[in-house]
Tab-separated table of C-alpha atoms and ligand atoms in Angstrom:
chain	number	residue	atom	x	y	z
A	1	MET	CA	40.051	-1.363	60.806
A	2	GLU	CA	41.181	-4.773	59.751
A	3	ASP	CA	42.087	-6.163	62.858
A	4	PHE	CA	38.371	-5.616	64.037
A	5	HIS	CA	37.579	-8.068	62.115
A	6	LYS	CA	40.047	-10.789	63.199
A	7	ASP	CA	40.701	-9.706	66.506
A	8	CYS	CA	38.820	-11.190	69.303
A	9	SER	CA	39.424	-9.962	72.906
A	10	ILE	CA	38.493	-13.198	74.728
A	11	PRO	CA	41.531	-16.254	76.029
A	12	ALA	CA	40.933	-18.922	74.527
A	13	ARG	CA	40.693	-22.129	75.876
A	14	SER	CA	43.157	-24.407	75.117
A	15	SER	CA	41.695	-27.896	76.720
A	16	LYS	CA	41.922	-31.383	75.157
A	17	GLY	CA	41.526	-32.002	71.961
A	18	HIS	CA	40.072	-28.746	70.673
A	19	ARG	CA	41.823	-26.181	69.038
A	20	ARG	CA	42.552	-22.623	69.990
A	21	GLY	CA	41.097	-21.139	67.636
A	22	ALA	CA	38.311	-23.731	66.872
A	23	LEU	CA	36.793	-22.705	70.635
A	24	SER	CA	37.081	-19.309	70.915
A	25	ALA	CA	34.861	-19.181	67.489
A	26	LEU	CA	32.197	-21.400	69.818
A	27	ARG	CA	31.989	-19.465	71.789
A	28	ARG	CA	32.547	-15.951	69.847
A	29	ARG	CA	29.127	-17.311	67.999
A	30	ASN	CA	27.849	-17.936	70.924
A	31	ALA	CA	28.173	-14.131	72.235
A	32	ALA	CA	26.877	-12.512	68.796
A	33	GLY	CA	23.489	-15.636	69.791
A	34	LEU	CA	22.785	-13.887	73.351
A	35	LEU	CA	23.218	-10.143	71.512
A	36	ASN	CA	20.614	-12.065	68.375
A	37	HIS	CA	18.908	-13.376	71.324
A	38	LEU	CA	18.293	-9.069	73.363
A	39	ARG	CA	18.128	-7.153	70.078
A	40	THR	CA	14.695	-9.826	69.131
A	41	ASN	CA	13.278	-10.936	71.551
A	42	GLY	CA	14.567	-8.300	74.725
A	43	PRO	CA	15.966	-8.626	77.978
A	44	CYS	CA	16.014	-12.232	79.580
A	45	THR	CA	17.874	-13.805	82.031
A	46	ARG	CA	21.189	-16.209	82.158
A	47	VAL	CA	18.669	-19.203	82.736
A	48	GLU	CA	16.509	-18.424	79.794
A	49	PHE	CA	18.746	-18.549	76.962
A	50	ALA	CA	20.358	-21.220	78.627
A	51	HIS	CA	17.261	-22.692	77.589
A	52	ALA	CA	16.684	-20.888	74.013
A	53	ALA	CA	20.140	-21.375	73.195
A	54	ALA	CA	20.171	-24.963	74.018
A	55	LEU	CA	23.447	-24.072	76.152
A	56	ASP	CA	24.409	-25.069	79.937
A	57	THR	CA	23.902	-22.215	82.609
A	58	LYS	CA	27.177	-22.054	83.272
A	59	THR	CA	28.557	-21.141	79.156
A	60	VAL	CA	26.298	-19.143	79.471
A	61	THR	CA	27.174	-18.050	82.616
A	62	ASN	CA	30.676	-17.797	81.331
A	63	LEU	CA	29.029	-14.929	78.504
A	64	VAL	CA	27.786	-12.922	79.876
A	65	ASN	CA	30.112	-12.428	82.642
A	66	VAL	CA	32.570	-11.615	78.687
A	67	LEU	CA	29.168	-9.178	77.146
A	68	LEU	CA	29.081	-7.283	81.082
A	69	LYS	CA	32.728	-6.615	80.530
A	70	GLU	CA	32.591	-5.370	77.598
A	71	ARG	CA	29.577	-2.930	77.938
A	72	LEU	CA	27.588	-4.845	75.672
A	73	ILE	CA	24.823	-6.062	78.403
A	74	ILE	CA	23.812	-4.870	80.681
A	75	SER	CA	21.107	-5.571	83.940
A	76	ASP	CA	17.660	-5.182	82.942
A	77	GLY	CA	16.785	-5.250	86.971
A	78	LEU	CA	15.338	-9.032	88.225
A	79	ALA	CA	12.588	-11.385	87.097
A	80	ASP	CA	9.961	-11.225	88.564
A	81	SER	CA	9.744	-14.661	90.694
A	82	SER	CA	7.868	-17.496	91.509
A	83	GLY	CA	9.966	-17.984	95.385
A	84	GLY	CA	13.677	-19.083	95.329
A	85	ARG	CA	16.297	-15.730	94.829
A	86	PRO	CA	15.006	-13.571	91.719
A	87	ALA	CA	17.447	-13.423	88.148
A	88	GLU	CA	19.323	-11.164	86.512
A	89	ARG	CA	17.430	-9.605	83.196
A	90	LEU	CA	19.554	-9.006	81.057
A	91	THR	CA	19.599	-6.500	78.319
A	92	LEU	CA	22.004	-4.370	75.257
A	93	ASN	CA	23.527	-1.813	76.343
A	94	PRO	CA	22.098	1.228	74.169
A	95	ASN	CA	25.417	3.186	74.585
A	96	GLY	CA	27.469	-0.143	73.961
A	97	ALA	CA	28.084	0.513	70.666
A	98	TYR	CA	27.287	3.108	68.085
A	99	ALA	CA	27.047	3.858	64.360
A	100	VAL	CA	26.800	6.401	61.504
A	101	GLY	CA	24.387	5.971	58.789
A	102	VAL	CA	24.224	8.393	56.010
A	103	ASP	CA	20.745	8.488	53.726
A	104	LEU	CA	22.084	10.432	49.777
A	105	GLY	CA	18.889	11.657	48.631
A	106	ALA	CA	17.993	13.175	45.579
A	107	ARG	CA	17.458	16.316	46.646
A	108	SER	CA	18.849	16.440	50.649
A	109	LEU	CA	21.545	14.791	52.787
A	110	ARG	CA	20.463	12.779	56.050
A	111	THR	CA	23.519	11.532	58.355
A	112	VAL	CA	22.381	9.931	62.279
A	113	ILE	CA	23.995	7.786	65.019
A	114	ILE	CA	22.378	5.308	66.614
A	115	GLY	CA	22.644	3.452	69.380
A	116	LEU	CA	23.515	-0.190	69.648
A	117	THR	CA	20.050	-0.319	70.721
A	118	GLY	CA	19.023	1.458	67.794
A	119	GLN	CA	18.392	4.121	69.457
A	120	VAL	CA	18.885	7.858	67.159
A	121	ILE	CA	21.045	9.970	68.957
A	122	ALA	CA	21.792	12.391	66.732
A	123	MET	CA	20.119	13.078	63.557
A	124	THR	CA	20.662	16.028	61.286
A	125	GLU	CA	18.809	16.897	57.529
A	126	ASN	CA	19.904	19.586	54.859
A	127	LYS	CA	19.425	20.360	50.650
A	128	LEU	CA	21.905	18.567	48.490
A	129	GLN	CA	23.936	21.882	48.483
A	130	THR	CA	25.672	20.570	44.831
A	131	PRO	CA	24.129	17.514	43.093
A	132	SER	CA	26.464	18.784	40.110
A	133	ASP	CA	29.832	18.056	41.905
A	134	SER	CA	31.016	14.931	43.201
A	135	GLU	CA	33.285	15.931	44.884
A	136	LYS	CA	31.557	19.299	46.489
A	137	MET	CA	29.255	16.523	48.053
A	138	LEU	CA	32.105	14.652	48.813
A	139	THR	CA	32.778	17.490	51.306
A	140	GLN	CA	29.307	18.473	52.321
A	141	ILE	CA	29.073	14.174	53.712
A	142	THR	CA	31.732	14.772	55.688
A	143	ASP	CA	30.702	18.159	57.386
A	144	ASP	CA	27.067	17.072	58.210
A	145	ILE	CA	29.143	13.552	59.410
A	146	ARG	CA	31.271	15.663	61.835
A	147	ALA	CA	28.693	17.736	62.515
A	148	THR	CA	26.312	14.712	63.124
A	149	ILE	CA	28.863	13.175	65.711
A	150	LYS	CA	29.372	16.146	68.090
A	151	GLN	CA	25.176	16.739	67.980
A	152	ALA	CA	24.985	13.754	69.261
A	153	ASN	CA	27.936	14.185	72.125
A	154	LEU	CA	28.396	10.532	72.619
A	155	ARG	CA	29.407	8.721	76.102
A	156	SER	CA	33.357	7.215	74.116
A	157	ARG	CA	33.667	7.990	70.986
A	158	ARG	CA	35.751	5.505	70.906
A	159	ARG	CA	32.660	3.054	70.505
A	160	LEU	CA	31.544	4.444	66.824
A	161	VAL	CA	32.226	1.123	65.315
A	162	GLY	CA	32.222	2.035	61.853
A	163	ILE	CA	30.111	4.305	58.899
A	164	GLY	CA	27.497	3.244	57.329
A	165	PHE	CA	26.722	5.629	53.164
A	166	ALA	CA	23.441	4.392	51.864
A	167	SER	CA	23.317	5.915	48.141
A	168	PRO	CA	21.249	5.825	45.274
A	169	GLY	CA	22.375	4.654	41.878
A	170	PHE	CA	24.508	1.650	40.491
A	171	LEU	CA	27.481	0.757	43.165
A	172	ASP	CA	30.366	-1.460	43.251
A	173	ARG	CA	30.164	-2.565	46.682
A	174	GLU	CA	33.469	-4.274	47.017
A	175	ALA	CA	34.923	-2.005	45.318
A	176	GLY	CA	32.952	0.885	47.947
A	177	VAL	CA	32.093	3.110	43.893
A	178	ALA	CA	28.984	4.802	43.770
A	179	LEU	CA	29.485	4.112	39.745
A	180	GLU	CA	25.826	6.259	38.792
A	181	ALA	CA	22.993	7.924	40.027
A	182	VAL	CA	20.045	8.486	37.377
A	183	HIS	CA	18.570	11.131	39.546
A	184	ILE	CA	22.198	13.322	40.558
A	185	ARG	CA	23.784	14.291	38.044
A	186	GLY	CA	27.919	14.568	39.456
A	187	TRP	CA	27.049	11.348	41.600
A	188	LYS	CA	29.786	8.693	39.192
A	189	ASN	CA	32.257	7.015	39.853
A	190	VAL	CA	32.159	8.390	44.097
A	191	PRO	CA	34.719	6.742	45.639
A	192	VAL	CA	32.494	6.576	48.894
A	193	VAL	CA	34.526	3.815	51.048
A	194	GLU	CA	38.265	5.109	50.556
A	195	HIS	CA	37.209	8.894	51.329
A	196	LEU	CA	34.475	8.641	54.534
A	197	SER	CA	37.127	5.762	55.896
A	198	LYS	CA	40.454	7.910	55.106
A	199	ALA	CA	38.386	10.807	56.873
A	200	PHE	CA	37.143	8.886	60.010
A	201	GLY	CA	39.488	6.150	60.584
A	202	ARG	CA	36.272	3.708	60.567
A	203	ARG	CA	34.725	0.903	58.812
A	204	VAL	CA	32.359	2.093	56.008
A	205	ILE	CA	29.697	0.006	54.549
A	206	LEU	CA	28.064	1.581	50.921
A	207	GLU	CA	24.843	-0.163	50.334
A	208	GLU	CA	21.751	0.891	48.149
A	209	ALA	CA	19.202	3.933	49.097
A	210	THR	CA	16.207	0.679	48.977
A	211	ARG	CA	18.364	-1.864	49.895
A	212	ALA	CA	19.533	0.019	53.158
A	213	MET	CA	16.017	1.038	54.159
A	214	ALA	CA	14.730	-2.388	53.698
A	215	LEU	CA	17.767	-2.812	56.349
A	216	GLY	CA	16.322	-0.006	58.603
A	217	GLU	CA	12.718	-1.608	58.883
A	218	LEU	CA	13.894	-5.468	59.108
A	219	TRP	CA	16.191	-4.545	61.876
A	220	PHE	CA	14.411	-1.081	63.598
A	221	GLY	CA	11.149	-1.255	62.148
A	222	GLN	CA	8.094	-2.491	61.004
A	223	GLY	CA	10.132	-6.185	58.846
A	224	ARG	CA	11.004	-6.971	62.983
A	225	GLN	CA	8.657	-9.713	63.144
A	226	GLU	CA	8.795	-11.034	58.817
A	227	LYS	CA	11.199	-13.225	57.275
A	228	ASN	CA	9.377	-11.839	53.790
A	229	PHE	CA	8.088	-8.482	52.812
A	230	VAL	CA	8.839	-5.176	50.210
A	231	CYS	CA	9.574	-1.888	51.050
A	232	LEU	CA	8.817	0.555	48.716
A	233	ASP	CA	10.085	3.617	48.741
A	234	LEU	CA	8.374	6.471	46.695
A	235	GLY	CA	10.339	9.315	46.194
A	236	PHE	CA	11.768	11.571	43.682
A	237	GLY	CA	12.829	8.147	42.384
A	238	ILE	CA	10.557	5.177	42.863
A	239	GLY	CA	13.292	1.718	44.524
A	240	ALA	CA	11.862	-1.546	45.858
A	241	GLY	CA	14.230	-2.996	49.135
A	242	ILE	CA	12.281	-6.764	49.317
A	243	VAL	CA	13.956	-8.919	51.816
A	244	SER	CA	13.735	-13.070	51.687
A	245	ASN	CA	14.689	-15.475	54.222
A	246	GLY	CA	15.544	-12.745	56.786
A	247	LYS	CA	17.876	-11.582	54.254
A	248	LEU	CA	17.880	-8.362	51.211
A	249	HIS	CA	17.501	-10.172	47.890
A	250	TYR	CA	20.533	-8.007	44.988
A	251	GLY	CA	19.995	-10.572	42.341
A	252	VAL	CA	22.542	-11.471	40.087
A	253	SER	CA	23.907	-8.090	39.522
A	254	GLU	CA	23.123	-6.920	42.427
A	255	THR	CA	20.489	-4.850	39.837
A	256	GLY	CA	17.266	-6.416	41.821
A	257	GLY	CA	14.184	-4.834	42.590
A	258	GLU	CA	14.275	-1.507	40.268
A	259	ILE	CA	10.701	-1.478	40.211
A	260	GLY	CA	9.940	2.446	38.560
A	261	HIS	CA	11.759	0.945	36.048
A	262	THR	CA	9.474	-1.744	35.555
A	263	THR	CA	7.045	-0.769	32.011
A	264	VAL	CA	3.352	0.394	32.507
A	265	LYS	CA	2.638	2.191	29.236
A	266	ARG	CA	4.053	0.623	26.341
A	267	HIS	CA	4.145	4.110	24.289
A	268	GLY	CA	4.412	5.802	27.389
A	269	LEU	CA	8.056	9.343	28.084
A	270	ARG	CA	10.965	8.480	27.752
A	271	CYS	CA	12.398	7.381	30.327
A	272	ARG	CA	16.232	9.015	32.692
A	273	CYS	CA	16.950	5.008	31.940
A	274	GLY	CA	16.955	4.823	27.829
A	275	LYS	CA	13.881	3.287	28.070
A	276	ARG	CA	10.307	4.497	27.509
A	277	GLY	CA	7.289	4.030	29.520
A	278	CYS	CA	8.860	3.097	33.032
A	279	LEU	CA	6.661	3.044	36.591
A	280	GLU	CA	9.174	7.021	37.241
A	281	THR	CA	7.775	8.385	33.835
A	282	VAL	CA	3.874	8.396	36.015
A	283	ALA	CA	4.478	8.015	39.323
A	284	SER	CA	7.518	9.017	40.800
A	285	GLY	CA	8.047	12.311	42.434
A	286	GLU	CA	9.923	14.153	39.266
A	287	ALA	CA	6.620	13.122	37.303
A	288	ILE	CA	4.210	14.160	39.652
A	289	GLY	CA	6.246	17.936	39.413
A	290	ARG	CA	6.281	17.622	35.572
A	291	LEU	CA	2.930	16.188	34.649
A	292	ALA	CA	1.500	19.520	37.135
A	293	ASN	CA	3.689	21.913	35.342
A	294	ARG	CA	4.666	22.310	39.205
A	295	SER	CA	8.432	22.802	40.677
A	296	SER	CA	8.301	19.465	42.665
A	297	ALA	CA	4.990	17.376	43.703
A	298	SER	CA	4.576	18.423	47.113
A	299	ALA	CA	3.685	21.637	45.390
A	300	VAL	CA	0.711	19.488	43.448
A	301	ALA	CA	0.372	18.063	47.120
A	302	LYS	CA	-0.713	21.437	48.458
A	303	ALA	CA	-2.648	22.675	45.249
A	304	ALA	CA	-4.381	19.422	44.756
A	305	ARG	CA	-6.106	20.084	48.457
A	306	THR	CA	-6.819	22.656	46.831
A	307	GLY	CA	-8.824	21.781	44.723
A	308	ASP	CA	-7.052	21.949	41.226
A	309	ARG	CA	-8.001	20.487	38.911
A	310	THR	CA	-4.920	19.174	36.943
A	311	ALA	CA	-2.674	17.992	40.540
A	312	LYS	CA	-5.681	16.607	41.520
A	313	ARG	CA	-5.951	14.057	38.446
A	314	VAL	CA	-2.183	13.605	38.188
A	315	ILE	CA	-1.210	12.096	41.238
A	316	ARG	CA	-4.509	10.238	41.254
A	317	GLU	CA	-3.175	8.552	38.449
A	318	ALA	CA	0.225	8.403	39.708
A	319	GLY	CA	-1.591	6.256	42.532
A	320	THR	CA	-3.490	4.504	40.472
A	321	TYR	CA	0.121	2.615	38.760
A	322	LEU	CA	1.685	2.810	41.981
A	323	GLY	CA	-1.284	0.289	42.602
A	324	ILE	CA	-0.245	-1.925	40.061
A	325	ALA	CA	3.249	-1.937	40.152
A	326	ALA	CA	2.436	-3.340	44.325
A	327	ALA	CA	0.254	-5.758	42.793
A	328	ASN	CA	2.363	-7.240	40.323
A	329	LEU	CA	5.139	-7.129	43.247
A	330	ILE	CA	2.390	-8.704	45.821
A	331	ASN	CA	1.723	-11.020	43.162
A	332	LEU	CA	5.483	-11.948	42.092
A	333	LEU	CA	6.433	-12.480	45.638
A	334	ASN	CA	3.954	-13.184	47.933
A	335	PRO	CA	5.085	-11.278	51.256
A	336	GLY	CA	3.908	-10.883	54.384
A	337	LEU	CA	3.871	-7.428	54.441
A	338	LEU	CA	4.759	-4.227	52.171
A	339	VAL	CA	5.984	-0.958	54.086
A	340	LEU	CA	5.523	2.163	51.934
A	341	ASN	CA	8.156	5.139	53.714
A	342	GLY	CA	9.471	7.778	50.581
A	343	GLY	CA	8.263	11.347	50.449
A	344	LEU	CA	5.078	10.471	48.628
A	345	CYS	CA	3.272	8.916	51.264
A	346	ARG	CA	2.651	12.576	53.217
A	347	MET	CA	0.467	13.013	50.438
A	348	GLY	CA	-1.509	11.006	52.456
A	349	ASP	CA	-5.356	10.032	50.811
A	350	LEU	CA	-4.717	12.257	47.279
A	351	LEU	CA	-2.424	9.999	46.583
A	352	LEU	CA	-2.630	6.610	49.574
A	353	GLU	CA	-6.487	5.872	48.173
A	354	PRO	CA	-6.130	5.500	44.491
A	355	PHE	CA	-2.965	3.200	45.197
A	356	THR	CA	-5.244	1.367	47.790
A	357	GLN	CA	-8.112	0.594	44.628
A	358	SER	CA	-5.444	-0.835	42.414
A	359	LEU	CA	-3.705	-2.468	44.463
A	360	ASN	CA	-7.133	-4.074	45.176
A	361	ARG	CA	-8.453	-4.180	42.238
A	362	HIS	CA	-4.983	-5.594	40.331
A	363	ALA	CA	-3.360	-7.975	42.464
A	364	LEU	CA	-4.601	-11.436	43.388
A	365	ASN	CA	-7.210	-11.770	46.143
A	366	ARG	CA	-5.120	-14.598	47.985
A	367	SER	CA	-1.446	-13.193	47.358
A	368	LEU	CA	-3.363	-9.402	49.093
A	369	ALA	CA	-4.757	-11.092	52.433
A	370	ALA	CA	-0.959	-12.869	53.254
A	371	ALA	CA	0.454	-9.036	52.697
A	372	ARG	CA	-0.365	-6.221	55.405
A	373	ILE	CA	0.012	-2.926	54.203
A	374	GLU	CA	1.113	0.443	56.259
A	375	LEU	CA	3.171	3.636	56.603
A	376	SER	CA	6.512	3.387	57.662
A	377	ALA	CA	7.677	4.116	61.435
A	378	LEU	CA	10.486	4.409	61.010
A	379	GLY	CA	9.336	7.998	58.259
A	380	ASN	CA	11.631	9.846	56.406
A	381	ARG	CA	14.913	8.078	59.190
A	382	ALA	CA	14.277	4.781	57.631
A	383	GLY	CA	17.307	5.542	54.722
A	384	ALA	CA	19.353	6.696	57.516
A	385	MET	CA	18.549	3.729	60.047
A	386	GLY	CA	19.285	1.513	57.914
A	387	ALA	CA	22.240	2.678	56.699
A	388	ALA	CA	23.729	2.648	60.228
A	389	THR	CA	22.882	-0.953	60.591
A	390	LEU	CA	25.625	-1.766	58.048
A	391	ALA	CA	27.705	-0.900	60.336
A	392	LEU	CA	26.049	-2.134	63.428
A	393	ARG	CA	25.393	-5.331	62.422
A	394	SER	CA	29.520	-6.198	61.873
A	395	CYS	CA	29.165	-6.121	66.697
A	396	PHE	CA	25.522	-9.011	66.405
A	397	GLU	CA	27.954	-11.013	63.882
A	398	TYR	CA	29.965	-13.841	65.296
A	399	GLU	CA	33.318	-12.720	63.575
A	400	THR	CA	32.638	-9.591	65.166
A	401	ALA	CA	30.690	-9.680	68.168
A	402	ILE	CA	33.600	-9.240	71.549
A	403	SER	CA	36.135	-7.417	70.104
A	404	ILE	CA	34.409	-4.043	70.236
A	405	GLN	CA	36.536	-2.451	73.393
A	406	ARG	CA	39.872	-4.426	71.656
A	407	SER	CA	39.318	-2.280	68.117
A	408	ALA	CA	37.990	0.340	70.048
A	409	LYS	CA	40.919	0.862	72.326
A	410	ASP	CA	42.966	0.846	69.546
A	411	ARG	CA	41.629	4.427	68.099
B	501	ZN	ZN1	13.354	3.909	33.644
């Protein structure tokens, strides 16, 4: 799918003193600017965008004509006018492009198709059938993507720009390989990108699961208005997706955000990672199930609701430790928002009450006052939506902003 990057369907003007390439790059950057403006600010008129981007109206009109032709934007009716001719408002075309997002969890597999405005068109959710066998997992993943595309009944499959894949654990993103995931036994050295790009003939992008979830929040969730926030994924395992100045934080070897493996008990139980006393040994979904002698964290929650004292104690302890971890994050990073997501959030007050008490006890008042604490509005779709965003965002980047039509025709 290399031509997807290089290609630009807009004929470059060659006028005095400018190289064709330079002008075309400028124009593509402007196109990306308009698409991103519509994405973050909603519909606007040509004049409003010209003003916001400090461009002359003729340049904007040319740009708009191209994007209308490419069907990446559409008319959104007429703006209110105080005298004079009312101006046409422009908006993103929800059907201008589509992307697939896959979220591989320790127990489940979620697949979504989203449109250019982030709307979920189709979603499938299935139990992960063979966590010990990567070949069979890849087959299930491929089958689920096919089923979801079919379910989406897209107006034009040619506008499917790519596939984003959210994988837990450690990755070689450049090679497109999932290296290992402590909670999925068979998920080792899996060439996800090669496999899926062969199967679907689309660009495939691999990202760590919690980071993908944070990207979903940044583009389509509570993170839209906040450049510095943390997404805390409380599930079978525990992770943090950190967004700093509007960008995902990776760290030098791309292992940043492993809050689940920070030490909370000096002589605690041995963790799957090999160390002792990690947060995951006392507060992950897996630990909650094990510590309360139940089959799963949701079974523990059910028991707690009927008054089981052990179940209540284990959840209370977990909430307290999660509150300490969140306080540490807030003290360390001073985020404006902490988004909570993951299956454990479904425990509601059983977990969130001790969590909040502990957070208030341990976080610095000044830092805590600056941070809103919210449950994700995207819910269990956040990871898959974030994965899809990995592919969809190429439409909003200036290299590829207006090349969809052309590259889609090639497919
Ligand atoms: Zn650990």
